[in-house]
mmCIF file with all atom_site columns, C-alpha atoms in Angstrom:
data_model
loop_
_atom_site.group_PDB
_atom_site.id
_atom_site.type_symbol
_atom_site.label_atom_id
_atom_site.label_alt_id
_atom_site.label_comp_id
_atom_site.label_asym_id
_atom_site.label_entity_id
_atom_site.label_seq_id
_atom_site.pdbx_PDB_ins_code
_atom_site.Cartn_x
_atom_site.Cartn_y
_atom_site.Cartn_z
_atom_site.occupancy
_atom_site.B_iso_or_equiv
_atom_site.pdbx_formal_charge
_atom_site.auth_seq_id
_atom_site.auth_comp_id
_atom_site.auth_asym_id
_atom_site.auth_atom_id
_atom_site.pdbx_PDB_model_num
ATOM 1  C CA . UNK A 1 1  ? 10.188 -12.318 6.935   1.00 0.00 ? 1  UNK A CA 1
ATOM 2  C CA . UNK A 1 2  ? 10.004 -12.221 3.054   1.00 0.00 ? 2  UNK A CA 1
ATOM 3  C CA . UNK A 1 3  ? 7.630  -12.257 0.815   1.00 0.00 ? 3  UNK A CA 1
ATOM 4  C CA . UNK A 1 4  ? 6.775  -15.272 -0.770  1.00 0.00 ? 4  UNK A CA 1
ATOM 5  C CA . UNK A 1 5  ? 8.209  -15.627 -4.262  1.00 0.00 ? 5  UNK A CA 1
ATOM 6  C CA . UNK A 1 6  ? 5.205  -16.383 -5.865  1.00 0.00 ? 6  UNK A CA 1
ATOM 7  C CA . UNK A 1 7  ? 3.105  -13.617 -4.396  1.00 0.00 ? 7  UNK A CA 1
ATOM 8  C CA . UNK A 1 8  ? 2.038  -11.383 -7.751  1.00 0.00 ? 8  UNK A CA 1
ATOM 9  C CA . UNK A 1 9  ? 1.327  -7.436  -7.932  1.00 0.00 ? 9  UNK A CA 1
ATOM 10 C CA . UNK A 1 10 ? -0.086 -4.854  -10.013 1.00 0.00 ? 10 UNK A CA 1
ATOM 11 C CA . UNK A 1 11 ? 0.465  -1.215  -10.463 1.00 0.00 ? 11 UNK A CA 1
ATOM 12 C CA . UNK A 1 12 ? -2.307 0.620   -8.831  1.00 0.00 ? 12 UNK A CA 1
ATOM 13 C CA . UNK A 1 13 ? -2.237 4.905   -7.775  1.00 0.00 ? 13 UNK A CA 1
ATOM 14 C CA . UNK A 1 14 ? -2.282 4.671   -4.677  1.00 0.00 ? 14 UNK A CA 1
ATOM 15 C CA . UNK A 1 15 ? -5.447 7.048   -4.310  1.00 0.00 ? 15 UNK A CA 1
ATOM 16 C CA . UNK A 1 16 ? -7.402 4.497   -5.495  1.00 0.00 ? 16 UNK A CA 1
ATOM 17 C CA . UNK A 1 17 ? -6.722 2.125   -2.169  1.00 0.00 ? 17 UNK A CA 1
ATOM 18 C CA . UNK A 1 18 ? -9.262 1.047   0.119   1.00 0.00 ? 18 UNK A CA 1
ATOM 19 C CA . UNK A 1 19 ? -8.987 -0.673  3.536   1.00 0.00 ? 19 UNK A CA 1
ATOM 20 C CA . UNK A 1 20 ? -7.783 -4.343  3.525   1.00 0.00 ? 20 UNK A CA 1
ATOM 21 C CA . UNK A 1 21 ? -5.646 -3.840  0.287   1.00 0.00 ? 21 UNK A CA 1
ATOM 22 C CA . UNK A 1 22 ? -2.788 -5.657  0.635   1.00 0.00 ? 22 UNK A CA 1
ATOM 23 C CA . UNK A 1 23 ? 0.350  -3.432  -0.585  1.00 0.00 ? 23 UNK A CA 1
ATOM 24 C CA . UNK A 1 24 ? 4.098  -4.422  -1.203  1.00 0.00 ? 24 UNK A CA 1
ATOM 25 C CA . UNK A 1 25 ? 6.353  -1.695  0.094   1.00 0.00 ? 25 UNK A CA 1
ATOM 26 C CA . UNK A 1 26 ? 9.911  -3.632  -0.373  1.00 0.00 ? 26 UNK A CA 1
ATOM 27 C CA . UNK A 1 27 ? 9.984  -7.155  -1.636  1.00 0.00 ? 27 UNK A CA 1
ATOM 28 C CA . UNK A 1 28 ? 12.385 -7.855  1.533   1.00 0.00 ? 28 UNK A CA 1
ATOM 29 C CA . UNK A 1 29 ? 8.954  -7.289  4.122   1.00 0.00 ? 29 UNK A CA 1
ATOM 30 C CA . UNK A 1 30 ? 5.627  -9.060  3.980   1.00 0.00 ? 30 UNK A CA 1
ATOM 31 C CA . UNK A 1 31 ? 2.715  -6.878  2.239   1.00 0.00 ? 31 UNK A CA 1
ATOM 32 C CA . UNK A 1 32 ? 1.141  -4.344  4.553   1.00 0.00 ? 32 UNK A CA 1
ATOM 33 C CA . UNK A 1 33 ? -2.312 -4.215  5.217   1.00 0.00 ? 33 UNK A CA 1
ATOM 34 C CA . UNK A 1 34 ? -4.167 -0.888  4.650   1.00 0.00 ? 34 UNK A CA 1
ATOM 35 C CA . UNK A 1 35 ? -6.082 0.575   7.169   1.00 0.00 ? 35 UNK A CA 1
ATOM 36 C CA . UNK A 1 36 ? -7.196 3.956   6.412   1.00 0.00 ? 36 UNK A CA 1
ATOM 37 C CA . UNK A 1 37 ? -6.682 5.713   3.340   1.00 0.00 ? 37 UNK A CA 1
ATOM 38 C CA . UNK A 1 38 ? -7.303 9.880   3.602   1.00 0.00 ? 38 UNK A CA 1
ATOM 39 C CA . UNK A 1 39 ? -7.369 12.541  1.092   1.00 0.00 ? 39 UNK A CA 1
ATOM 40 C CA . UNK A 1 40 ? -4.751 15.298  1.136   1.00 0.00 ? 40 UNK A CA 1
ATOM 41 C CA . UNK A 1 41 ? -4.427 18.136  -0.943  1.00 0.00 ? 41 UNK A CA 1
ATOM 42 C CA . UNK A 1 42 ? -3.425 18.554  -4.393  1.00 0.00 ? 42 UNK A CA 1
ATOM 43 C CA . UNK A 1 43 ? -4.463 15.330  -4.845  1.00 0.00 ? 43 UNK A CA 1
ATOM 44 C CA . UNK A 1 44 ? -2.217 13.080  -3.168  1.00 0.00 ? 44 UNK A CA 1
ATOM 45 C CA . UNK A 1 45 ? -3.315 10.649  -0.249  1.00 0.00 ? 45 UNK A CA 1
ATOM 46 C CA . UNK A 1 46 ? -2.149 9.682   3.621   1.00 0.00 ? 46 UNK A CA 1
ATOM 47 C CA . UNK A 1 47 ? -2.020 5.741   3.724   1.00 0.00 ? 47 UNK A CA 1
ATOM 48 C CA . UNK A 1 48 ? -2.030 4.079   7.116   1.00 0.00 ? 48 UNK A CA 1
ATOM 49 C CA . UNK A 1 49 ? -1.025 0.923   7.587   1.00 0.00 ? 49 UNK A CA 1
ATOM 50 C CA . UNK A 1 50 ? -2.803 -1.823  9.817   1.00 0.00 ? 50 UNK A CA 1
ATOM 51 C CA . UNK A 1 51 ? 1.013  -1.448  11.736  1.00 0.00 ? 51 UNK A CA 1
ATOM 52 C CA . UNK A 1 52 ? 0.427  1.779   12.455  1.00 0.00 ? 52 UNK A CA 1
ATOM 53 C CA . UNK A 1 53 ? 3.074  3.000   9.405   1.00 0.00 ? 53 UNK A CA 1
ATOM 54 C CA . UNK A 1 54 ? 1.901  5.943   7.888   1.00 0.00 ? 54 UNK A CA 1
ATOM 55 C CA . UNK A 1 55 ? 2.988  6.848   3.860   1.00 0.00 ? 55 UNK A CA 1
ATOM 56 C CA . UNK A 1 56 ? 2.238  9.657   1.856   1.00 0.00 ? 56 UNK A CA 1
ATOM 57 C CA . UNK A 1 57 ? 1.636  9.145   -1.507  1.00 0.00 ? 57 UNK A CA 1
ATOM 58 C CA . UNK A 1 58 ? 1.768  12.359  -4.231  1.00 0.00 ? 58 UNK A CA 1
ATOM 59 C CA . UNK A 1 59 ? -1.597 12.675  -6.995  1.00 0.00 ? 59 UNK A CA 1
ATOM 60 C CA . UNK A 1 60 ? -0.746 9.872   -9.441  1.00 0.00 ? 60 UNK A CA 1
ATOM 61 C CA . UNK A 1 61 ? 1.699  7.696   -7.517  1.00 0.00 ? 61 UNK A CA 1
ATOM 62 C CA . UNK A 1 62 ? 1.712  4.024   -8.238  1.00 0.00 ? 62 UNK A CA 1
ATOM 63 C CA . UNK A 1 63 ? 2.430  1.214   -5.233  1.00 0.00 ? 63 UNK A CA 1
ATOM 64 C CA . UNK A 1 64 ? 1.929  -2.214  -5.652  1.00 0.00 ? 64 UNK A CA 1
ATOM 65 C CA . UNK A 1 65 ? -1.311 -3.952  -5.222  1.00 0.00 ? 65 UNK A CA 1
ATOM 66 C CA . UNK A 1 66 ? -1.012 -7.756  -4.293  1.00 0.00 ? 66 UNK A CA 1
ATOM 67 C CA . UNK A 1 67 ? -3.805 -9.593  -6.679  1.00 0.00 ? 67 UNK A CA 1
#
């Protein structure tokens, strides 16, 4: 599935996620749905998705945020 043309995002560092954020990770997928988000060091963060994918972001790095 896609997502849907119409769907808009925002820049937002991805430390400053919390659970049931929606996040675009390739405009060819539907946004995933955050689950936990855990502090690592140096500032970056572990993001785990409500499908189980994990990401790690570094200190400062922006994903998209659906609004």
């Amino acid at each position: 599935m896609q997502m849907n043309a119409n769907t808009q995002t925002e820049p937002t560092a991805a430390d400053s996620l919390t659970r049931n954020d929606r996040v675009v990770i390739s405009t060819d997928e539907l946004p995933y749905l955050v689950d936990v988000v855990t502090d690592m060091p140096d500032g970056a963060v572990r993001v785990t998705y409500s499908s189980g994918d994990t990401v790690e972001y570094a200190a400062g790095e922006q994903v998209a945020l659906v609004v």
